[in-house]
Coordinates of C-alpha atoms in Angstrom, one line a residue:
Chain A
X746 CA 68.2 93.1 82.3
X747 CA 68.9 91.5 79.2
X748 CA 66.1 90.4 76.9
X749 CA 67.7 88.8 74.2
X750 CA 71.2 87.0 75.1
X751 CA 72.4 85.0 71.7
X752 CA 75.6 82.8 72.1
X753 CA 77.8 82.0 69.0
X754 CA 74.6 81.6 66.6
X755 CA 75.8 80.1 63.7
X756 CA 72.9 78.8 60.4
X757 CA 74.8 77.1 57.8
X758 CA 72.6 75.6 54.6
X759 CA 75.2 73.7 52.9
X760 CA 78.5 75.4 51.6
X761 CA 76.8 78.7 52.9
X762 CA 77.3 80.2 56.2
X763 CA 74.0 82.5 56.5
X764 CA 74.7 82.9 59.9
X765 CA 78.3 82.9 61.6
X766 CA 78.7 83.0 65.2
X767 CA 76.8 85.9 66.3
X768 CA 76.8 86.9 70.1
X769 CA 74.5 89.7 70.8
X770 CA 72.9 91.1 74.0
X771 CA 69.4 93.2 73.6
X772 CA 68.3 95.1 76.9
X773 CA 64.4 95.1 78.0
X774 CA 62.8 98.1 76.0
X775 CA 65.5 98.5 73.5
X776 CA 65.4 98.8 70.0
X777 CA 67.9 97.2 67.9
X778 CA 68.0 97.8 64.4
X779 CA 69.6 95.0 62.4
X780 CA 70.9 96.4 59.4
X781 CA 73.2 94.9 56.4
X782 CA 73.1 94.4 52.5
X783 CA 71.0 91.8 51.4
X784 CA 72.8 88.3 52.2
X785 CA 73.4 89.7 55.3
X786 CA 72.1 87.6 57.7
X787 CA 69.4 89.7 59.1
X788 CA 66.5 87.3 58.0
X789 CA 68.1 84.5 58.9
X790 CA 68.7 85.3 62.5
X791 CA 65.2 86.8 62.9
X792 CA 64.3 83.7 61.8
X793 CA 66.2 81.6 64.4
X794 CA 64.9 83.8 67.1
X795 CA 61.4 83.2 66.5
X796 CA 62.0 80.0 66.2
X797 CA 61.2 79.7 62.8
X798 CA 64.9 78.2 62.0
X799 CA 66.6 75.8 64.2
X800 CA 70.5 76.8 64.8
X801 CA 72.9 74.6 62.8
X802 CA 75.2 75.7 66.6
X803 CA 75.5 78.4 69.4
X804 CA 72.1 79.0 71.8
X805 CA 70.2 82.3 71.7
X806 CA 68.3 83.3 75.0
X807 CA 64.7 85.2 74.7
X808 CA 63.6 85.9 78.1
X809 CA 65.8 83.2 79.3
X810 CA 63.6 80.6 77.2
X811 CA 66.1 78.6 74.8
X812 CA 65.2 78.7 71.1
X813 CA 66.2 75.3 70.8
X814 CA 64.7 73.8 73.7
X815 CA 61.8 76.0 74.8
X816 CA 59.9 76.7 71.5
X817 CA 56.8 77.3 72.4
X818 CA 57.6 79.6 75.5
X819 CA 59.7 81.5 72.8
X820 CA 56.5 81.8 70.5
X821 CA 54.4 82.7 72.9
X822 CA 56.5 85.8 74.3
X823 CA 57.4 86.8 71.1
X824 CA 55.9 87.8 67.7
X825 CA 57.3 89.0 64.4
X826 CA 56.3 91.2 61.5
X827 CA 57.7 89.5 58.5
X828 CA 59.2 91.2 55.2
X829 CA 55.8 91.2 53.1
X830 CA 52.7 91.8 54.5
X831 CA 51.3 88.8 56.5
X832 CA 47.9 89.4 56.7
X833 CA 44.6 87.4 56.1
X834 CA 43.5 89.2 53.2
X835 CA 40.0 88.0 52.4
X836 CA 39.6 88.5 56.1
X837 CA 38.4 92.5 57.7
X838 CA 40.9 94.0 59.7
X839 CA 39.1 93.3 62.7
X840 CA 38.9 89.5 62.1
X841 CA 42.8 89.3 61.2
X842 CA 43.7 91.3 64.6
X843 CA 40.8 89.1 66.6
X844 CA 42.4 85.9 64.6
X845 CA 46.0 86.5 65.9
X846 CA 44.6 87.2 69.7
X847 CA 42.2 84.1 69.4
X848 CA 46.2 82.2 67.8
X849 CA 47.7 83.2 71.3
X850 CA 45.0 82.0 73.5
X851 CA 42.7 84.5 73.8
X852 CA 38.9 84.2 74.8
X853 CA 36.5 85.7 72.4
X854 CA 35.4 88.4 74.4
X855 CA 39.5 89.1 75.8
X856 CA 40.6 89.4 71.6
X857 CA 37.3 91.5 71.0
X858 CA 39.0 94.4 73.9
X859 CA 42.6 93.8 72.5
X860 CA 41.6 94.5 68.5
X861 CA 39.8 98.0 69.5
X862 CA 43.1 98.5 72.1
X863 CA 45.0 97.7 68.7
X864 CA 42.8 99.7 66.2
X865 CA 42.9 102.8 68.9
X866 CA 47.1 102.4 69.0
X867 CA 47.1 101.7 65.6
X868 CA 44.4 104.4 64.0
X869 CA 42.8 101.4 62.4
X870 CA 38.9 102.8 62.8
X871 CA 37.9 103.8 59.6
X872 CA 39.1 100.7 57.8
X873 CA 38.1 98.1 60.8
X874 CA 35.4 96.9 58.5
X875 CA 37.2 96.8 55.5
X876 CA 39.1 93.8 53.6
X877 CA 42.1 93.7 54.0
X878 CA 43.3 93.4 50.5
X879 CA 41.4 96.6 49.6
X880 CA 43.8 98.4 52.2
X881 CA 47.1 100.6 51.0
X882 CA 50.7 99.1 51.4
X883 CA 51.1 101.8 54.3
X884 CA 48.2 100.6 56.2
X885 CA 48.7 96.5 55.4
X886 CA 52.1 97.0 57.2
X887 CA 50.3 99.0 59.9
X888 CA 48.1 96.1 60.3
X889 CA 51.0 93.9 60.1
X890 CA 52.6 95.1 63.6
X891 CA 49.2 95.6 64.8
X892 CA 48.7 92.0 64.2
X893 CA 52.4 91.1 66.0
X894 CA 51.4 93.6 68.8
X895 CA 48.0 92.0 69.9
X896 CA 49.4 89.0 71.9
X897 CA 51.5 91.8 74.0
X898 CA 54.7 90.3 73.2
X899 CA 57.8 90.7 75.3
X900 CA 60.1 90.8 72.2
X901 CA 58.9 91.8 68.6
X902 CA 60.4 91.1 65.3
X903 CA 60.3 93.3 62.7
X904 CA 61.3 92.6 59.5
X905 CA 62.0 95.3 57.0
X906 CA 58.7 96.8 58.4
X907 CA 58.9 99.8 55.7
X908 CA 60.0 97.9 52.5
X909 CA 58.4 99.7 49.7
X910 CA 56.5 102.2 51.3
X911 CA 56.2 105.8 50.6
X912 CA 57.5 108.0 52.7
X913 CA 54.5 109.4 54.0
X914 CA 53.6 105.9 54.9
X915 CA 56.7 105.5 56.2
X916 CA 57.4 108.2 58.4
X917 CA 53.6 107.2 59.9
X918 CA 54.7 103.8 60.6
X919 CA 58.1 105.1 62.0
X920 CA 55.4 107.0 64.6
X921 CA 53.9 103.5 65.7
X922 CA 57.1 101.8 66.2
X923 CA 58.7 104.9 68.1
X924 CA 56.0 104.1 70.7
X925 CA 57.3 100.8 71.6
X926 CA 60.4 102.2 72.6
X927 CA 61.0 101.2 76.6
X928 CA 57.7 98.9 76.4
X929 CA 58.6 95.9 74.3
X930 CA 62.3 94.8 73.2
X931 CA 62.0 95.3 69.5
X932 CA 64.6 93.7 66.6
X933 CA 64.4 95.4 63.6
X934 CA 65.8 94.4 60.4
X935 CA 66.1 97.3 57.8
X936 CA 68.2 98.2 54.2
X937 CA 67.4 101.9 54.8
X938 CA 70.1 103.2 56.9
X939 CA 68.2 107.1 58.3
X940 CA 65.4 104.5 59.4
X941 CA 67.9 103.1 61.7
X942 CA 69.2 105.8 62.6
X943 CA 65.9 107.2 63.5
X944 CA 64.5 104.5 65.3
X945 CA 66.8 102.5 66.6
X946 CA 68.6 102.5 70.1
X947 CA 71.3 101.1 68.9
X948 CA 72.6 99.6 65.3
X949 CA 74.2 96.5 64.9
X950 CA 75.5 95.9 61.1
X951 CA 75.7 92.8 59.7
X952 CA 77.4 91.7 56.4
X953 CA 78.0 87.8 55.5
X954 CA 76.6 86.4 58.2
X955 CA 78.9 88.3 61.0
X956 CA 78.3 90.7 63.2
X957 CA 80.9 93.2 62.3
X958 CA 79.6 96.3 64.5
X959 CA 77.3 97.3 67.7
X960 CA 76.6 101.1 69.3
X961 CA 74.6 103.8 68.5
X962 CA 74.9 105.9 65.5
X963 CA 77.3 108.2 67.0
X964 CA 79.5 105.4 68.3
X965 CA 79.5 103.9 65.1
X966 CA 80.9 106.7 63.4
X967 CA 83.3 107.2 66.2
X968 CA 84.7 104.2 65.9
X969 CA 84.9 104.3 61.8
X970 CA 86.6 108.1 62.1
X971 CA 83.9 108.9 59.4
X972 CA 81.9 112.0 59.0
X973 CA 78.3 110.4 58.7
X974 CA 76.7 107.5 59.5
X975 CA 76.5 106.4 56.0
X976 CA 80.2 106.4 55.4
X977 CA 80.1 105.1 58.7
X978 CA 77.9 102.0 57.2
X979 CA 79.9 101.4 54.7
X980 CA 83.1 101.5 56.1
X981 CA 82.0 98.8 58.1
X982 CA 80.2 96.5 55.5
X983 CA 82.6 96.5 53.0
X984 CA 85.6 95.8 55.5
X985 CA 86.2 92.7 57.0
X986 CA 87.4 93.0 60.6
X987 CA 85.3 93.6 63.6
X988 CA 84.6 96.9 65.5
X989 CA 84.6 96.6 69.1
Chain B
X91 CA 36.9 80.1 50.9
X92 CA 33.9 81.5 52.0
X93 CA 34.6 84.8 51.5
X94 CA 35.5 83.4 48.0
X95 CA 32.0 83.8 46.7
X96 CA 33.5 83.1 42.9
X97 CA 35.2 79.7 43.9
X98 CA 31.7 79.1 46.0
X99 CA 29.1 80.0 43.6
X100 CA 30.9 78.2 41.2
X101 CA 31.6 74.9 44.0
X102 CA 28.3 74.2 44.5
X103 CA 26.4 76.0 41.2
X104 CA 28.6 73.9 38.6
X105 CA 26.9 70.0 40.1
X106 CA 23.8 71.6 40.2
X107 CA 24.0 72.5 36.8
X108 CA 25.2 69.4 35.7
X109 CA 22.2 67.6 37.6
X110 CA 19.5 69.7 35.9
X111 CA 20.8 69.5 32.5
X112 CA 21.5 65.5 32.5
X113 CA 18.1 65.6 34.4
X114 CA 16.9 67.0 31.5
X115 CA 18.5 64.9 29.2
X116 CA 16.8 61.9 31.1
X117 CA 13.6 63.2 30.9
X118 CA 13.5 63.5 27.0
X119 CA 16.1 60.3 26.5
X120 CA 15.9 58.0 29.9
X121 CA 19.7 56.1 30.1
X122 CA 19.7 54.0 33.2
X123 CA 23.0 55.3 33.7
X124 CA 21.1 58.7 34.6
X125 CA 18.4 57.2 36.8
X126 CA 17.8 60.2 39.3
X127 CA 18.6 58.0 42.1
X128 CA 22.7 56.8 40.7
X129 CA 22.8 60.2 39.4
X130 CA 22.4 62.5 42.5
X131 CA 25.5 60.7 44.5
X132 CA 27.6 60.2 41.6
X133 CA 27.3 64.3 40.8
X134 CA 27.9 64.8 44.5
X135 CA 31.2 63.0 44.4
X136 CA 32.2 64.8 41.3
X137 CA 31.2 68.0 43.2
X138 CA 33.2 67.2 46.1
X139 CA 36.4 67.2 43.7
X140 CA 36.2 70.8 43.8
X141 CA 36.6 71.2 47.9
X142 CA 40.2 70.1 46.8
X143 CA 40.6 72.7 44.4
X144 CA 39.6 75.1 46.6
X145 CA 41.6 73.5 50.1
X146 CA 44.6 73.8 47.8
X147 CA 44.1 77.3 46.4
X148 CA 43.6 77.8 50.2
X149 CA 46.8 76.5 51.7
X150 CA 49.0 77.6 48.7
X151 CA 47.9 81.2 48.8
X152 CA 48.6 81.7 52.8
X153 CA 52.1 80.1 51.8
X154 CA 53.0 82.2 49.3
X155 CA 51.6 85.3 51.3
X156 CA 53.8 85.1 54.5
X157 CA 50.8 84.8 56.2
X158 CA 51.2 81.1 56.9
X159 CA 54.9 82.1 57.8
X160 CA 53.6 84.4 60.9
X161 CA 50.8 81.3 61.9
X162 CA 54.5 79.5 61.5
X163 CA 55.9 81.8 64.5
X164 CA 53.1 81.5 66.8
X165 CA 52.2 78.7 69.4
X166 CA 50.1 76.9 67.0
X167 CA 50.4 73.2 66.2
X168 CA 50.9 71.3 63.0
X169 CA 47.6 69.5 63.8
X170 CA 45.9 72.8 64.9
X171 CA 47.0 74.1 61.4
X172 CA 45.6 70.8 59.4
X173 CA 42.1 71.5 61.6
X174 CA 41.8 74.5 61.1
X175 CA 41.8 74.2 57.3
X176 CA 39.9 70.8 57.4
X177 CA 36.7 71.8 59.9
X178 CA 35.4 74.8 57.8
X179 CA 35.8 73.2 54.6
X180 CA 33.4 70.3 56.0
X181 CA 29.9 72.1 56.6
X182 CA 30.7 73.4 53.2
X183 CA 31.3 70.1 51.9
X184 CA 27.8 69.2 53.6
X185 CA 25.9 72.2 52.3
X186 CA 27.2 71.1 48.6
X187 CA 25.9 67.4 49.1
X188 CA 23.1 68.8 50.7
X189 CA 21.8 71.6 47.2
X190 CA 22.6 68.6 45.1
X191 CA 20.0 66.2 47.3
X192 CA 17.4 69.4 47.1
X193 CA 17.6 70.0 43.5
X194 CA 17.7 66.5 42.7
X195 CA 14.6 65.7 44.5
X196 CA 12.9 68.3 42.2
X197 CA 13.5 66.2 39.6
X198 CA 12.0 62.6 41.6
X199 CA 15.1 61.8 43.9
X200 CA 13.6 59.9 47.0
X201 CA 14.1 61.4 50.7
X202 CA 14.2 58.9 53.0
X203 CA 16.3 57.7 56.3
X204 CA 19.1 56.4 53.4
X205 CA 19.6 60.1 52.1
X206 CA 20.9 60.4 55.7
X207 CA 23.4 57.6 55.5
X208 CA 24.4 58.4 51.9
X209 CA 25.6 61.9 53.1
X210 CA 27.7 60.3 55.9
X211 CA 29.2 58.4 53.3
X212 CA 29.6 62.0 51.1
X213 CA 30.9 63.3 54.3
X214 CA 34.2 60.6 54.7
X215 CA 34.4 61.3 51.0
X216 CA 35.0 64.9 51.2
X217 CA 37.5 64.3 54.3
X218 CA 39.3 62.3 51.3
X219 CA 39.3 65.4 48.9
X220 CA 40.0 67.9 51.7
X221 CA 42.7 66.1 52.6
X222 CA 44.2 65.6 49.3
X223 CA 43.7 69.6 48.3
X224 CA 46.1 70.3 51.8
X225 CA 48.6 67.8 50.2
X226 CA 48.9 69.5 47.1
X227 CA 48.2 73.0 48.6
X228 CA 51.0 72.2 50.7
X229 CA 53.9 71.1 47.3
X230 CA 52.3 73.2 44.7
X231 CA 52.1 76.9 43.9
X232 CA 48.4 78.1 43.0
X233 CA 49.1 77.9 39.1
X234 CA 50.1 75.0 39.6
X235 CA 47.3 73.7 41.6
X236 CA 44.9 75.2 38.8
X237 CA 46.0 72.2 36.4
X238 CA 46.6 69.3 39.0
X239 CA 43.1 69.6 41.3
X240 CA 41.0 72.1 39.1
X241 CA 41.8 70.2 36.0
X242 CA 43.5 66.8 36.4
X243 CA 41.4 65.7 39.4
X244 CA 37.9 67.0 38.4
X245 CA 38.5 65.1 35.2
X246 CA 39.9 62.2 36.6
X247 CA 37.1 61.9 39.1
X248 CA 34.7 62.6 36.0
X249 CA 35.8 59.3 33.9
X250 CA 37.0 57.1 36.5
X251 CA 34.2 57.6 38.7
X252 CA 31.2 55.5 36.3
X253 CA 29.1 58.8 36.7
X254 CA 29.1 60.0 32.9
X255 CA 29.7 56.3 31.5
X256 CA 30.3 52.7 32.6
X257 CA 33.5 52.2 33.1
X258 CA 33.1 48.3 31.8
X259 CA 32.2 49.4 28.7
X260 CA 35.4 50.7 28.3
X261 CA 37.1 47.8 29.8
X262 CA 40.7 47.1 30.3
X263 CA 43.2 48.4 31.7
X264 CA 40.9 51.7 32.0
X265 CA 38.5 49.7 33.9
X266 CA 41.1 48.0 35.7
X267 CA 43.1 51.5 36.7
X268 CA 38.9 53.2 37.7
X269 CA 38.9 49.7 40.4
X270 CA 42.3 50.6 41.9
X271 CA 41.2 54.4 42.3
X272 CA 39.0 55.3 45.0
X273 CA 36.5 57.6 43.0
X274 CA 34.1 54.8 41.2
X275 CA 34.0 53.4 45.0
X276 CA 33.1 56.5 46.2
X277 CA 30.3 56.9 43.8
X278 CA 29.1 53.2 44.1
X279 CA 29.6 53.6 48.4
X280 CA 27.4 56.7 47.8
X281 CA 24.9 54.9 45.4
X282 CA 24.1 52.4 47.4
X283 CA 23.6 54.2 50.4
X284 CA 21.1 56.0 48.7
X285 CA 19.7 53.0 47.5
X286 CA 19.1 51.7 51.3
X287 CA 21.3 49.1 50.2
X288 CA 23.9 48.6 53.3
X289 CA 25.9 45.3 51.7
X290 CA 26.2 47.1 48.5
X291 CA 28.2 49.6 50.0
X292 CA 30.9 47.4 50.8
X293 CA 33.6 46.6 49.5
X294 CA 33.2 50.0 48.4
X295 CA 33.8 51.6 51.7
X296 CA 36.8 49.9 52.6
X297 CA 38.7 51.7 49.4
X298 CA 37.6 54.7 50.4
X299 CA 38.5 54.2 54.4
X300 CA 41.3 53.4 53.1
X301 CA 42.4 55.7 50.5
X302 CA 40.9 59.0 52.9
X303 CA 43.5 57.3 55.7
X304 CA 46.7 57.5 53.1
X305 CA 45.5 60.5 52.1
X306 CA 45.3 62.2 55.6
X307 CA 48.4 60.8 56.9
X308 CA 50.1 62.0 54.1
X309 CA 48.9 65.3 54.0
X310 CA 49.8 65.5 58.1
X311 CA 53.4 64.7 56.9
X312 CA 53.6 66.6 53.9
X313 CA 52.4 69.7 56.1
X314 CA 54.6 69.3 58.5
X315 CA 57.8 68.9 56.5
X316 CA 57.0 71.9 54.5
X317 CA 56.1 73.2 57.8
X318 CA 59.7 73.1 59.3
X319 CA 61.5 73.8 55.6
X320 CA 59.8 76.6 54.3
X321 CA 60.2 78.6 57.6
X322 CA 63.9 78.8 55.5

């Protein structure tokens, strides 16, 4: 069963086509790294999937709720991480996680038991009653999915989730997000390509605004005859035609 | 905001400052224009001023933050957004009008059912300046908010309110511009509450219904605009 069905998705702003008929499929439990130089398109069509952006054309599906005309049952069953940290930073830690379950509906006492489910997934404990702004990078972005994780949503967003992280930090964060695998149906957008590669289920690369290729790692550099999945990559941004 | 104990402290401590020194001042030089009773609703309205500085800092920090971006995502409403930044700022609002009414009846200001009525009148007043921080909080970045609402407004409320000086004395187009404007009304409105004088209040009242209406509407459609184009 297909979580995510999109259907020519097109976002143009002007003389600029950010978005150009994209048709994508994303399968319950999958994780589908999004990945593409910047200008890619990657933001943009997180962007119209959460509803953030309405489609200049084309339909996407989330749960079979339309982005265009079910909105709010597209925000409620979904959540996204966005590119720089997103959190409430003169709030704690547990009063941004209890803020985003009380956003989603929750009672006080229901938000209280999802921010200790959340700190316990997330290792949060020692810094529950700390600021957020005194937190590192690597633990904002924790708190960040942490945050997108506490209304349970059937599909999560993630954008660039490791931007300018360490790679200590990242490879801890890589941990959290492994564990979503087969639970929730996760799009991830990323520049860095062994992330993908690591996480992801499959890989679909995006450059101006197309969707130019979609398989796993190994499929990818089947079908580009390359040796790695970096010359894979770029054989595939830098051409122009579509692999199938 | 609360958690910003810097923008508080300084919110509430810099009218009360202002009352004790020109408190002083009357004491040792009396001015009718400082008479404890006009002065502790005129140096409430100025204080209110700064609930729009700090609304705007607010607003325009969560939107430069992608913070507002992920609210953005989530089943929220545009009015759920514009209440949840206007109800917290109120009690605050209160509790300012509220230390300027306490330390100005150290120095003689008279409690009675009035003070009541007068802090009503603070209280559609700082609706008017929390509403007008979310407009700008919602256009301007929060260097530029620094010179519109924590300069430009707390100086325009300061002269063209008739707290520090009588605005006829100036006379005009100055005096004429302070009419059109709703902060001398606010202070007079406020005044005469105080003052147990109900008829005085008006016309007052109706420029500042009025203005906090334009004001609030705005700011619902400004919001909301920014709402749907900064999701870009």
């Amino acid at each position: 069963m297909n979580d995510i069905e999109v259907h020519s998705l097109t976002k143009r702003y002007k003389d600029t086509l950010a978005v150009d008929s994209l048709d994508l499929d994303v399968a319950h439990g999958e994780l589908l790294a999004l990945l593409g130089v910047n200008g890619a398109g990657k933001t943009t069509t997180i962007k119209m999937l959460s509803c953030l952006l309405t489609p200049t054309s084309g339909e996407a599906f989330l749960c079979k709720k339309s982005i265009i005309h079910d909105k709010n049952d597209v925000k409620q069953l979904t959540n996204i991480s966005p590119q720089e940290t997103a959190v409430a930073r003169n709030l704690t830690v547990r009063e941004n996680l209890e803020l985003m379950a009380r956003v989603y509906g929750a009672d006080k006492s229901e938000s209280r038991r999802k921010a200790d489910d959340m700190t316990a997934q997330f290792s949060l404990g020692e810094v529950l009653d700390k600021k957020s702004k005194t937190l590192s990078g690597g633990m904002q972005r924790r708190l960040s999915i942490a945050m997108a994780l506490i209304s349970d949503p059937k599909v999560l967003f993630l954008d660039e989730p490791t931007l300018g992280l360490d790679v200590l930090a990242r490879r801890e964060l890589w941990k959290h997000v492994e564990q979503l695998k087969g639970n929730v149906t996760v799009i991830l957008t990323t520049h860095y390509l062994e992330e993908a590669q690591a996480l992801s289920d499959r890989i679909a690369v995006m450059t101006k605004g197309k969707l130019r290729a979609v398989g796993t790692a190994q499929e990818l550099i089947d079908m580009t005859g390359e040796k790695n999945f970096e010359d894979a990559f770029v054989n595939i941004a830098s051409g122009e035609g579509a692999y199938e | 905001m609360i958690r910003d104990k810097l923008n508080l402290a300084f919110g509430i401590g810099f009218p009360v400052i202002l009352l004790v020194l020109l408190s002083t001042i009357q004491a040792n030089i009396p001015v009718s224009m400082f008479e404890i009773q006009r002065l502790v609703p005129g140096i409430a309205v100025f204080g209110l001023s700064f609930v729009s500085l700090f609304a705007a800092v607010l607003i325009s920090k969560d939107r430069q933050s992608s913070f507002l971006m992920r609210l953005y995502s989530s089943p929220l409403l545009p009015s759920d957004f514009l209440i949840g930044y206007t109800l917290p700022l109120l009690p605050m609002s209160l509790a300012q009008s509220l230390v300027c009414v306490l330390v100005g009846f150290a120095f003689g200001f008279e409690l009675n059912a009035y003070t009541f009525l007068m802090l009503a009148v603070l209280l559609l007043c700082s609706v008017f300046y929390i509403s007008l921080g979310l407009l700008f909080g919602s256009v301007l970045n929060d260097k530029q908010i620094g010179g519109v609402c924590g300069a430009l407004l707390t100086n325009l409320t300061a002269w063209l309110s008739g707290v520090w000086f009588d605005v006829a004395l100036v006379g005009g187009v100055f005096e004429k511009i302070a009419n059109a404007l709703p902060f001398i009304h606010m202070a007079q409105a406020a005044a005469a509450a105080a003052a147990g004088d109900t008829a005085g209040m008006f016309p007052h009242l109706w420029y500042v219904v009025a203005y906090t209406a334009v004001i609030c509407i705005g700011s619902v459609i400004i919001f909301r605009s920014k709402m749907n184009a900064e999701a870009v």
